[in-house]
Short mmCIF file of C-alpha atoms and ligand atoms in Angstrom, two decimals:
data_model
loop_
_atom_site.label_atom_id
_atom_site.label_comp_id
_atom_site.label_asym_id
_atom_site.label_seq_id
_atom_site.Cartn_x
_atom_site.Cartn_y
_atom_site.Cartn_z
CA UNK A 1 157.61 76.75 55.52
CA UNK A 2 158.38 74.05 58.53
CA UNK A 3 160.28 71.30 57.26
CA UNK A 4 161.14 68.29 59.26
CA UNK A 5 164.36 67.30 57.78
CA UNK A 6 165.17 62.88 58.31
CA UNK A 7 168.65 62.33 58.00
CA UNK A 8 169.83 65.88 57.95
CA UNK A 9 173.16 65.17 59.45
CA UNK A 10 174.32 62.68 56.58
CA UNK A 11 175.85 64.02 53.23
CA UNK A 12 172.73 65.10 51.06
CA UNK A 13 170.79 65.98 54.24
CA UNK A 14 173.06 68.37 55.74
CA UNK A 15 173.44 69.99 52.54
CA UNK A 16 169.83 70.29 51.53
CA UNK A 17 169.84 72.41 55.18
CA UNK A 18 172.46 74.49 54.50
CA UNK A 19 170.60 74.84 51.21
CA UNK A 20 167.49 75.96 53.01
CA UNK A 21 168.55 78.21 55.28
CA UNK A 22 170.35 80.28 53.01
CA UNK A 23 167.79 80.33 50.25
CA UNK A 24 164.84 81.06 52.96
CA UNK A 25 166.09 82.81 55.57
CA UNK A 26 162.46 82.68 57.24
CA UNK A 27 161.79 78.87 57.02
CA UNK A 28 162.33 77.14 59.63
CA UNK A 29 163.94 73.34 59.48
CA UNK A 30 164.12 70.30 62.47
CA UNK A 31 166.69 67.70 61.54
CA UNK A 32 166.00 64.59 63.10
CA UNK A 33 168.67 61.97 62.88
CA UNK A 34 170.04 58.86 64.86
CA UNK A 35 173.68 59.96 64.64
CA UNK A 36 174.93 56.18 63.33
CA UNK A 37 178.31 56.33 62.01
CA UNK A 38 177.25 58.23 59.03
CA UNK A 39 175.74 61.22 61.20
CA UNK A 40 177.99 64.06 61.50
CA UNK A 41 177.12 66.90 63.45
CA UNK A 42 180.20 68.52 62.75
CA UNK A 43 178.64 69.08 58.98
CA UNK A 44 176.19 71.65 60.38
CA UNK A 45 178.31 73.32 63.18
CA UNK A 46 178.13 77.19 61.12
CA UNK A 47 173.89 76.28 61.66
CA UNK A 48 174.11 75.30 64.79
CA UNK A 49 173.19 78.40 66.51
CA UNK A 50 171.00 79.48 63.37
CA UNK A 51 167.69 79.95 65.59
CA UNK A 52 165.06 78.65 62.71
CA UNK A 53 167.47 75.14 62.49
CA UNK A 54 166.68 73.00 65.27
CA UNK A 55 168.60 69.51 66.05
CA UNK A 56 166.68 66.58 67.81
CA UNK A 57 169.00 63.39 68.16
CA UNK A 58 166.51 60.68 67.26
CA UNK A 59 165.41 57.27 65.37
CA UNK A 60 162.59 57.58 62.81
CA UNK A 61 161.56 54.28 64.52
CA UNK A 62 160.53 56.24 67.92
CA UNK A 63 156.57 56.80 67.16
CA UNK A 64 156.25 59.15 70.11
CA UNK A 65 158.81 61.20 69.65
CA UNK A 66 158.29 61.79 65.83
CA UNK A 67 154.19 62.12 66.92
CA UNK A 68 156.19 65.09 69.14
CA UNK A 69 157.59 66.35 66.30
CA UNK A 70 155.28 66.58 63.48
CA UNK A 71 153.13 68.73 65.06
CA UNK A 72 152.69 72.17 62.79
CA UNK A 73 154.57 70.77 60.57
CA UNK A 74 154.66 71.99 56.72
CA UNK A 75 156.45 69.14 54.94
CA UNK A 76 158.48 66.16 55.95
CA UNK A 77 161.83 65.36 53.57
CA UNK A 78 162.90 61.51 54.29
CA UNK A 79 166.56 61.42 53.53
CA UNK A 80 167.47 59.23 56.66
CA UNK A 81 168.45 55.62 55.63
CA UNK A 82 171.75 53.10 55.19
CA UNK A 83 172.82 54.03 52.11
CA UNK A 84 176.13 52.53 51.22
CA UNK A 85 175.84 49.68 49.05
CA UNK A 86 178.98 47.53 50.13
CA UNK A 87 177.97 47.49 53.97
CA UNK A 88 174.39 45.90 52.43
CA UNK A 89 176.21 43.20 51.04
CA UNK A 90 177.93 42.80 54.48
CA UNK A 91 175.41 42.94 56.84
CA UNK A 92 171.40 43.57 54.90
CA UNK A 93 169.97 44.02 58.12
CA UNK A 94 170.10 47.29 59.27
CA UNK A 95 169.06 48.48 55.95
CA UNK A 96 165.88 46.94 56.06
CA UNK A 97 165.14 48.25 59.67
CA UNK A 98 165.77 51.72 58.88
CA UNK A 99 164.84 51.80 55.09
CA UNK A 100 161.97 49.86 55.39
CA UNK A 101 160.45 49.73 58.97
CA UNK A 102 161.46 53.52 59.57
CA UNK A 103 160.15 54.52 56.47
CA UNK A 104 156.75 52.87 57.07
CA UNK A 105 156.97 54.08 60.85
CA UNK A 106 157.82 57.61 59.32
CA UNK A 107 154.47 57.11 56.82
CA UNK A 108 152.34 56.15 59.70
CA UNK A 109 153.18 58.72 61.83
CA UNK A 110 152.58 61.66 58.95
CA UNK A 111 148.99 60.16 58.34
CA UNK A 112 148.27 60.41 61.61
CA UNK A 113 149.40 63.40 62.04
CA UNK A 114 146.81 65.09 59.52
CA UNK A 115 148.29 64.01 56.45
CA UNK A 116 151.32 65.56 56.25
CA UNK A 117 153.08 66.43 52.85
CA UNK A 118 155.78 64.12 52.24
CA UNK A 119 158.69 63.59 50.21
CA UNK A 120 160.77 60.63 49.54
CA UNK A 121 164.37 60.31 48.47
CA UNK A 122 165.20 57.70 46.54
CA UNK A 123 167.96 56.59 44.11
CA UNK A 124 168.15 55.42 41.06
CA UNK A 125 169.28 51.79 41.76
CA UNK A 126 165.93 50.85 42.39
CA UNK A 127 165.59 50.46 38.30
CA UNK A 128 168.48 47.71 38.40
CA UNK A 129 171.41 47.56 35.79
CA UNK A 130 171.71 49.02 32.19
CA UNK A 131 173.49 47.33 29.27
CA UNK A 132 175.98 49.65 27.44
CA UNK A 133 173.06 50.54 25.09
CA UNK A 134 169.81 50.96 26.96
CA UNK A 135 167.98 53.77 27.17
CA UNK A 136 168.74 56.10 31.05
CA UNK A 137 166.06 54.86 33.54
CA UNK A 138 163.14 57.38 33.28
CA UNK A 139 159.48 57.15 35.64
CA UNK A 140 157.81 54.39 34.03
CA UNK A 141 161.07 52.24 33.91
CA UNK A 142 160.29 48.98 36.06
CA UNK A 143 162.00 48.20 39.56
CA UNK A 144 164.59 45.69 39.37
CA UNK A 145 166.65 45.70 42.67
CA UNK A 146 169.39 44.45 42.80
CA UNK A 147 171.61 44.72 45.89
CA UNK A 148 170.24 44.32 49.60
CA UNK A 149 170.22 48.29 49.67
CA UNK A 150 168.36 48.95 46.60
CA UNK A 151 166.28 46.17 47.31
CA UNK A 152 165.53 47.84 50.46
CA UNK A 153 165.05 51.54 49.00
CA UNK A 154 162.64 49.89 46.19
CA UNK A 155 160.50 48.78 49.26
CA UNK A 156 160.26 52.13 51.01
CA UNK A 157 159.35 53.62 47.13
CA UNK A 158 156.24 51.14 47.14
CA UNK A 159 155.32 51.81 50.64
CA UNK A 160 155.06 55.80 50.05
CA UNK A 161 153.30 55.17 47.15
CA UNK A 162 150.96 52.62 48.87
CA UNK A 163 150.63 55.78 51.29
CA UNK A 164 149.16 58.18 48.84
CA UNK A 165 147.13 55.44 47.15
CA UNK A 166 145.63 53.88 49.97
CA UNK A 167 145.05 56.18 52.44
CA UNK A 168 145.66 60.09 50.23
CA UNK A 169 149.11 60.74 51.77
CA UNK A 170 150.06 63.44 49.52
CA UNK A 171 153.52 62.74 48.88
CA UNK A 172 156.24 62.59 46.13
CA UNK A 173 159.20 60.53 45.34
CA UNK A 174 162.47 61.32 44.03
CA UNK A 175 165.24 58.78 42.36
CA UNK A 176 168.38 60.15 41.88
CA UNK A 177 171.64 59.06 40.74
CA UNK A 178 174.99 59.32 42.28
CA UNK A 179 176.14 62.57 43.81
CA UNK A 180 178.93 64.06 45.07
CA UNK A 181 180.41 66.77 46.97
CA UNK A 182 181.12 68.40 49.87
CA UNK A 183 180.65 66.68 53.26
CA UNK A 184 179.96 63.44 51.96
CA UNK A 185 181.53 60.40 54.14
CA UNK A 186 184.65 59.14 52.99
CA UNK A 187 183.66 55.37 52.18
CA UNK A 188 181.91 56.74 48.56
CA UNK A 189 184.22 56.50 46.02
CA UNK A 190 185.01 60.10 45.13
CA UNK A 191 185.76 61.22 48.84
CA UNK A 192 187.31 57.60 49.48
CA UNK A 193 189.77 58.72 47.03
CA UNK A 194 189.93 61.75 47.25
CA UNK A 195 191.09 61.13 51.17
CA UNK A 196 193.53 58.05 50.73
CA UNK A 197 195.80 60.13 48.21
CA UNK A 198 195.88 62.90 51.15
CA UNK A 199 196.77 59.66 53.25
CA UNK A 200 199.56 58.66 50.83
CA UNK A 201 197.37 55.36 50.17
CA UNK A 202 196.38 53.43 47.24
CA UNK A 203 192.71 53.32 44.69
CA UNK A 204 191.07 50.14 45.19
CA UNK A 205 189.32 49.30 41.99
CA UNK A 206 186.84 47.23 41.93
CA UNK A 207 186.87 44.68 38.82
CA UNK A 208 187.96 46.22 35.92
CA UNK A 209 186.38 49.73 36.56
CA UNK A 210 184.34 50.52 33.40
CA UNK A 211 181.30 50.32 35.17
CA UNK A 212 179.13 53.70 35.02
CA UNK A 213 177.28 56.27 37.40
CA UNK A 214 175.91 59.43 36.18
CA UNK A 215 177.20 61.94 38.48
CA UNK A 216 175.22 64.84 39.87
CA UNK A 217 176.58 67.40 42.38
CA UNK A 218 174.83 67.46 45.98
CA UNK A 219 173.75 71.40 45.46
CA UNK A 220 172.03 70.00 41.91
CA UNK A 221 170.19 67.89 44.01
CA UNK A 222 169.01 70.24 46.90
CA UNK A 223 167.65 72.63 44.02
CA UNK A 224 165.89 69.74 42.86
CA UNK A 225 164.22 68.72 45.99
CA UNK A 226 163.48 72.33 47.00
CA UNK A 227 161.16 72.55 43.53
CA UNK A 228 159.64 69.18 43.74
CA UNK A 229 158.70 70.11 47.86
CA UNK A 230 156.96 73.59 46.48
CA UNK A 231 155.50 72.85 42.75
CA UNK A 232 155.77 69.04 42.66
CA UNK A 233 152.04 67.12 41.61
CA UNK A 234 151.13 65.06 44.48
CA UNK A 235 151.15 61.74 43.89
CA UNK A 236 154.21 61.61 41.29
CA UNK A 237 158.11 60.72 41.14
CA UNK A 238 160.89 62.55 39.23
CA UNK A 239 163.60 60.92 37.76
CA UNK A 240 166.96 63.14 38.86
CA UNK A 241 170.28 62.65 37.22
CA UNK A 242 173.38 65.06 36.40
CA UNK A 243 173.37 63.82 32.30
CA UNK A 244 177.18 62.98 33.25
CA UNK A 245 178.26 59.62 33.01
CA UNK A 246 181.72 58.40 33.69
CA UNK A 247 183.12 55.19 34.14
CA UNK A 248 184.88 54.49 37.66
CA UNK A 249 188.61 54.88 36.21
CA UNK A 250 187.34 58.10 34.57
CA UNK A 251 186.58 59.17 37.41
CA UNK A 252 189.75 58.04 39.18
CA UNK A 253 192.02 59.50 36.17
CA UNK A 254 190.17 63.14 36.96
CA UNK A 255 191.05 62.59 40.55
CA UNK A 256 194.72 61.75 40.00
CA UNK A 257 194.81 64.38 37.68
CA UNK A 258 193.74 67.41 39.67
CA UNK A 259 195.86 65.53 42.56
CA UNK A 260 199.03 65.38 40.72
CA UNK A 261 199.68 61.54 41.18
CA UNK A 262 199.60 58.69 38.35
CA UNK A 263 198.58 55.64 37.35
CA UNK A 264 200.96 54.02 39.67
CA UNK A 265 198.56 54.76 42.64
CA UNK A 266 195.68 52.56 41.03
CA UNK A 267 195.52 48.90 42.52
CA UNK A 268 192.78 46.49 40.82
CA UNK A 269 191.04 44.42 43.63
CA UNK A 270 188.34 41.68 43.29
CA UNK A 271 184.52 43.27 42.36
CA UNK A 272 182.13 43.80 44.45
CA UNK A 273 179.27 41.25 44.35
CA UNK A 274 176.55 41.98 41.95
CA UNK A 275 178.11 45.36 40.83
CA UNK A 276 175.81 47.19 39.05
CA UNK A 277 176.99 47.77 35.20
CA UNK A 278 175.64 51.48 34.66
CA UNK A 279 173.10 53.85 35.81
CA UNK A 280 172.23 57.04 33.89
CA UNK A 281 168.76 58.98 34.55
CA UNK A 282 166.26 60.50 32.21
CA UNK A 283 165.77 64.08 33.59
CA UNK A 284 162.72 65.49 31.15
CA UNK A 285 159.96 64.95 33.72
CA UNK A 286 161.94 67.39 35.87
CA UNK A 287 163.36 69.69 33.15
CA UNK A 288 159.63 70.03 31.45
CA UNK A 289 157.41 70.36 34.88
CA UNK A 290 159.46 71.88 37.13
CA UNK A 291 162.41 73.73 34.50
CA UNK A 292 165.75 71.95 36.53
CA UNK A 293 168.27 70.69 35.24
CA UNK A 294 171.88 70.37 36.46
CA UNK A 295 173.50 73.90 36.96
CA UNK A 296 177.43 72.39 37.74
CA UNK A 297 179.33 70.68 35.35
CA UNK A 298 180.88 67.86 36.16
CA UNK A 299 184.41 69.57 35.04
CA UNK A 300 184.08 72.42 37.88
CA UNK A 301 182.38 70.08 40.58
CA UNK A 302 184.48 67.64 40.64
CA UNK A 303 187.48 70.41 40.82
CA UNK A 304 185.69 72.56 43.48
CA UNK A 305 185.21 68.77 45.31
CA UNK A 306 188.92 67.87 45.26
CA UNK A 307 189.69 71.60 46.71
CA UNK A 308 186.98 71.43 49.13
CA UNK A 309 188.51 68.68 50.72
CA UNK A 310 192.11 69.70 50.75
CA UNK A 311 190.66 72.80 52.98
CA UNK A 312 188.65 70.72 55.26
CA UNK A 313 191.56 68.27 55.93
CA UNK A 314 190.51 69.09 59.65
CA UNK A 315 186.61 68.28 58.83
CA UNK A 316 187.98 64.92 58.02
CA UNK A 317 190.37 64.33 61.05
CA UNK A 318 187.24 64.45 62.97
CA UNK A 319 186.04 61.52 61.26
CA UNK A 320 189.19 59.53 61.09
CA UNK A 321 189.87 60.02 64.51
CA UNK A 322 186.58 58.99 65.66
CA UNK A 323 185.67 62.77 66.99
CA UNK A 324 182.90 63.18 65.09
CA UNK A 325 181.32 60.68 67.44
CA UNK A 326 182.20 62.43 70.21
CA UNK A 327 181.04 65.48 68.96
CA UNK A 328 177.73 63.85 68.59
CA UNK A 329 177.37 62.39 71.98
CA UNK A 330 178.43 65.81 73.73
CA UNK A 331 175.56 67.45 71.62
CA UNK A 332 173.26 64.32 72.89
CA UNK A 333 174.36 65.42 76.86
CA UNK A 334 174.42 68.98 76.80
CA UNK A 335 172.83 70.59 73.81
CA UNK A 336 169.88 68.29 72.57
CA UNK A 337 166.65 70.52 72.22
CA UNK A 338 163.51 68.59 72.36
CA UNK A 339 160.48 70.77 70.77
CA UNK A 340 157.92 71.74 74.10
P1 LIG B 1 174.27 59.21 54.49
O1 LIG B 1 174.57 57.79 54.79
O2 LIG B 1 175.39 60.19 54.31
O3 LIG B 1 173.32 59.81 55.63
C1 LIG B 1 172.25 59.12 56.18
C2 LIG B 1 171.81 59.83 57.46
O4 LIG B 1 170.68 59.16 58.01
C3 LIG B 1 172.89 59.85 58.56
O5 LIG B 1 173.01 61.13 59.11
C4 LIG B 1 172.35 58.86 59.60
O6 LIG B 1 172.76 59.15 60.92
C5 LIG B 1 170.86 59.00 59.41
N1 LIG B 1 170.10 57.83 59.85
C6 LIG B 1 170.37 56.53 59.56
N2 LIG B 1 169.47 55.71 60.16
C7 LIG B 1 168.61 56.52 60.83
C8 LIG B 1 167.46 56.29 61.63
N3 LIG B 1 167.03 55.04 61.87
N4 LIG B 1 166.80 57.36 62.14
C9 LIG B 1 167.24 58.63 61.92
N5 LIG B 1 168.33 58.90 61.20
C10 LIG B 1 169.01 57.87 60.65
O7 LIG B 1 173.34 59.18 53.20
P2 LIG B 1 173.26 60.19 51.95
O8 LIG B 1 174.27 59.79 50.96
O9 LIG B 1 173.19 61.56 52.46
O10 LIG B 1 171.84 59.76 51.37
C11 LIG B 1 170.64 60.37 51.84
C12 LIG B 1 169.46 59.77 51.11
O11 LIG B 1 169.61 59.94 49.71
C13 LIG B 1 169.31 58.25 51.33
O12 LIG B 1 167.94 57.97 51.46
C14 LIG B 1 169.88 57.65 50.07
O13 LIG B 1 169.27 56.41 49.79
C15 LIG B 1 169.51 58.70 49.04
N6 LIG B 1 170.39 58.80 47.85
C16 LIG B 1 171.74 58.94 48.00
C17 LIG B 1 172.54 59.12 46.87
C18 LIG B 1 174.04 59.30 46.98
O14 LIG B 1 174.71 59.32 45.94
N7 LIG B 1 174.60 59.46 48.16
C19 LIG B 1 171.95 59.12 45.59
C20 LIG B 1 170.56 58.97 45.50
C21 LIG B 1 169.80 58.82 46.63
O1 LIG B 2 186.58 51.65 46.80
C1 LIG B 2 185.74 51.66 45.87
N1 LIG B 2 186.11 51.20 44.63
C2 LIG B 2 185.25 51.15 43.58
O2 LIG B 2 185.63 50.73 42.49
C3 LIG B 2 184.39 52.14 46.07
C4 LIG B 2 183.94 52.66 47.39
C5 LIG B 2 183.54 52.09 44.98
N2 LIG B 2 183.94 51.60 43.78
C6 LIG B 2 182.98 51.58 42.65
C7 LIG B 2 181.66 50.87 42.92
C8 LIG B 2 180.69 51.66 42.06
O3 LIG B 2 180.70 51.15 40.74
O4 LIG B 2 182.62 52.95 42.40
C9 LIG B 2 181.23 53.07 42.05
C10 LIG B 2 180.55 54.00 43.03
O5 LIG B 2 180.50 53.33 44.29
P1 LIG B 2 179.81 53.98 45.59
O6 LIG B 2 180.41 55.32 45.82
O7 LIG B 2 179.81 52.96 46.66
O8 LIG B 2 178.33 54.28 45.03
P2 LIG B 2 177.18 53.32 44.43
O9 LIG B 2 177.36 51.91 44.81
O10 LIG B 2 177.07 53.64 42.96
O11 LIG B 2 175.90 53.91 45.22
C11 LIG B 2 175.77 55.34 45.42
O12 LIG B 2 174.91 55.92 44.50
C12 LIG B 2 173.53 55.71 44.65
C13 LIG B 2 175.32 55.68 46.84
O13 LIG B 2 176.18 55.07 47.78
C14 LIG B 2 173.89 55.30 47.08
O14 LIG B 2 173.47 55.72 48.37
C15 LIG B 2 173.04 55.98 46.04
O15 LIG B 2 171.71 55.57 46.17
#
């Protein structure tokens, strides 16, 4: 298989390639990403030499050079997009250029292109906010946006479903809840902190911190993409979610925990605006069809998480000191491969 990865040098992206490669050692994957501050080429470095993973330093808004790209390939996976809620609050924007314009740009482009098969990550905050007693947001639950991101991602959902409709774009869509893990950037809250204990700095909670995520590790979610991209219906979305819910100062409590600090290091700070109450995902569509369901407990992930980065304290120098970006722009001089 030929995938043509979007967004492969963010957090889910870069894992679903290392995922890839390992898994298939004869597919071949080209990760096409902008490099904006939440690129990081230094996520893929052991890859870079792999000779079936190719890099191309790009925006998904550039028609010509994704009409370049598409070429023989098998499958497109969409993962490039803004996705951190708090920056949509500061500045919506951006988020509708990439997640909306790029995705449609993205759609056009595959159509054109033969009709290429297409997948679609998504999250689950398209469904809105659940009340302490509603039921975990399942296929047919309706969209109810409600941040400038998830408003955003809710858009790009109806577009790629306008796209098989319309004109027989045989895609799928997947909504997912929260994940974590390795590599992710350090502004989510379980890197965030994670990294500011290693930094001798305080939690900011927002509110009162019992609202709720269902947390899903990254590798959960790159073995559900990689069965949705080969036995997936055309035409359908799965509902993804790691059957783990935990309020934010659970969450923080583990962290402390396995860190060895207390309470002390907690500091309550005003809530973000419109913060989402809970989120938890009804996973039988993907369990029945397509037999997944979450292999890592939360227990072990979130210990193997913490661990992971106290070894990579260099991995995250890079970004703190800004290196990443150099990293990124050296690649963009010297080493950026166009395809002939
Ligand atoms: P991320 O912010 O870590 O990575 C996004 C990547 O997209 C970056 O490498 C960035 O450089 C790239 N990008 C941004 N704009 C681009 C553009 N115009 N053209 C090309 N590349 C561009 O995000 P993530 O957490 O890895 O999320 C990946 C996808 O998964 C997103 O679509 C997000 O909505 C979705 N999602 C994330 C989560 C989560 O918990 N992180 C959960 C569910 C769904
Ligand atoms: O400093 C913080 N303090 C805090 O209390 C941060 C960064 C977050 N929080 C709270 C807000 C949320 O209730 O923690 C919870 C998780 O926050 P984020 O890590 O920002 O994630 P969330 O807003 O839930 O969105 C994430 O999950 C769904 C991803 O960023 C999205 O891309 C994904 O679609």
């Amino acid at each position: 298989m030929k995938l043509l990865v979007t967004g492969g040098a963010g957090f889910i992206g870069s894992n679903f390639i290392h995922y890839i490669l390992e898994k298939y050692p004869q597919d071949k994957v080209i990760n096409l990403d902008a490099l904006t501050y939440a690129g990081n080429l230094e996520n893929l470095k052991d890859v870079e030499e792999n000779p079936n993973y190719q890099f191309v330093h790009g925006d998904i808004m550039d028609s010509l050079l994704l009409d370049e790209l598409m070429g023989d390939i098998d499958v497109v996976v969409h993962f490039a997009a803004e996705s951190h809620v708090d920056r949509s609050i500061l500045d919506s924007g951006s988020f509708v250029r990439t997640n909306v314009n790029g995705t449609l740009n993205l759609l056009e482009i595959a159509k054109n292109s033969g009709k290429k098969r297409f997948h679609h990550i998504s999250t689950d905050e398209v469904f809105g906010s659940l009340g302490k007693n509603d039921s975990a947001f399942n296929e047919k639950t309706p969209y109810d946006p409600r941040s400038p991101y998830s408003a955003s991602k809710a858009s790009s959902d109806h577009l790629v479903r306008s796209y098989y409709h319309t004109h027989q774009l045989p895609i799928t869509i997947s909504n997912c809840s929260n994940n974590y893990g390795p590599y992710q950037f350090p502004e989510k809250l379980i890197p965030f902190f994670i990294t500011s204990l290693m930094e001798g700095k305080k939690l900011p909670i927002y509110g009162t911190g019992e609202n709720i995520r269902d947390w899903l590790h990254v590798k959960d979610h790159c073995d559900a993409i990689d069965r949705i991209i080969r036995h997936g219906k055309i035409g359908e979305t799965y509902c993804i979610g790691g059957g783990a819910e935990k309020t934010n100062l659970e969450i923080t409590h583990k962290i402390l925990e396995l860190m060895g600090f207390d309470e002390d290091n907690i500091e309550y700070v005003p809530d973000r605006k419109g913060h989402d109450k809970r989120y938890a995902v009804d996973f039988t569509k993907m369990t029945r069809e397509l037999g997944w369901k979450p292999a890592i407990s939360f227990e072990d992930g979130i210990k193997d998480t913490v661990e992971w980065y106290k070894q990579n304290a260099q991995w995250l120098d890079t970004i703190k000191s800004g290196k990443y970006i150099e990293y990124g722009r050296d690649y963009r001089n010297d080493k950026h491969r166009r395809i002939a």
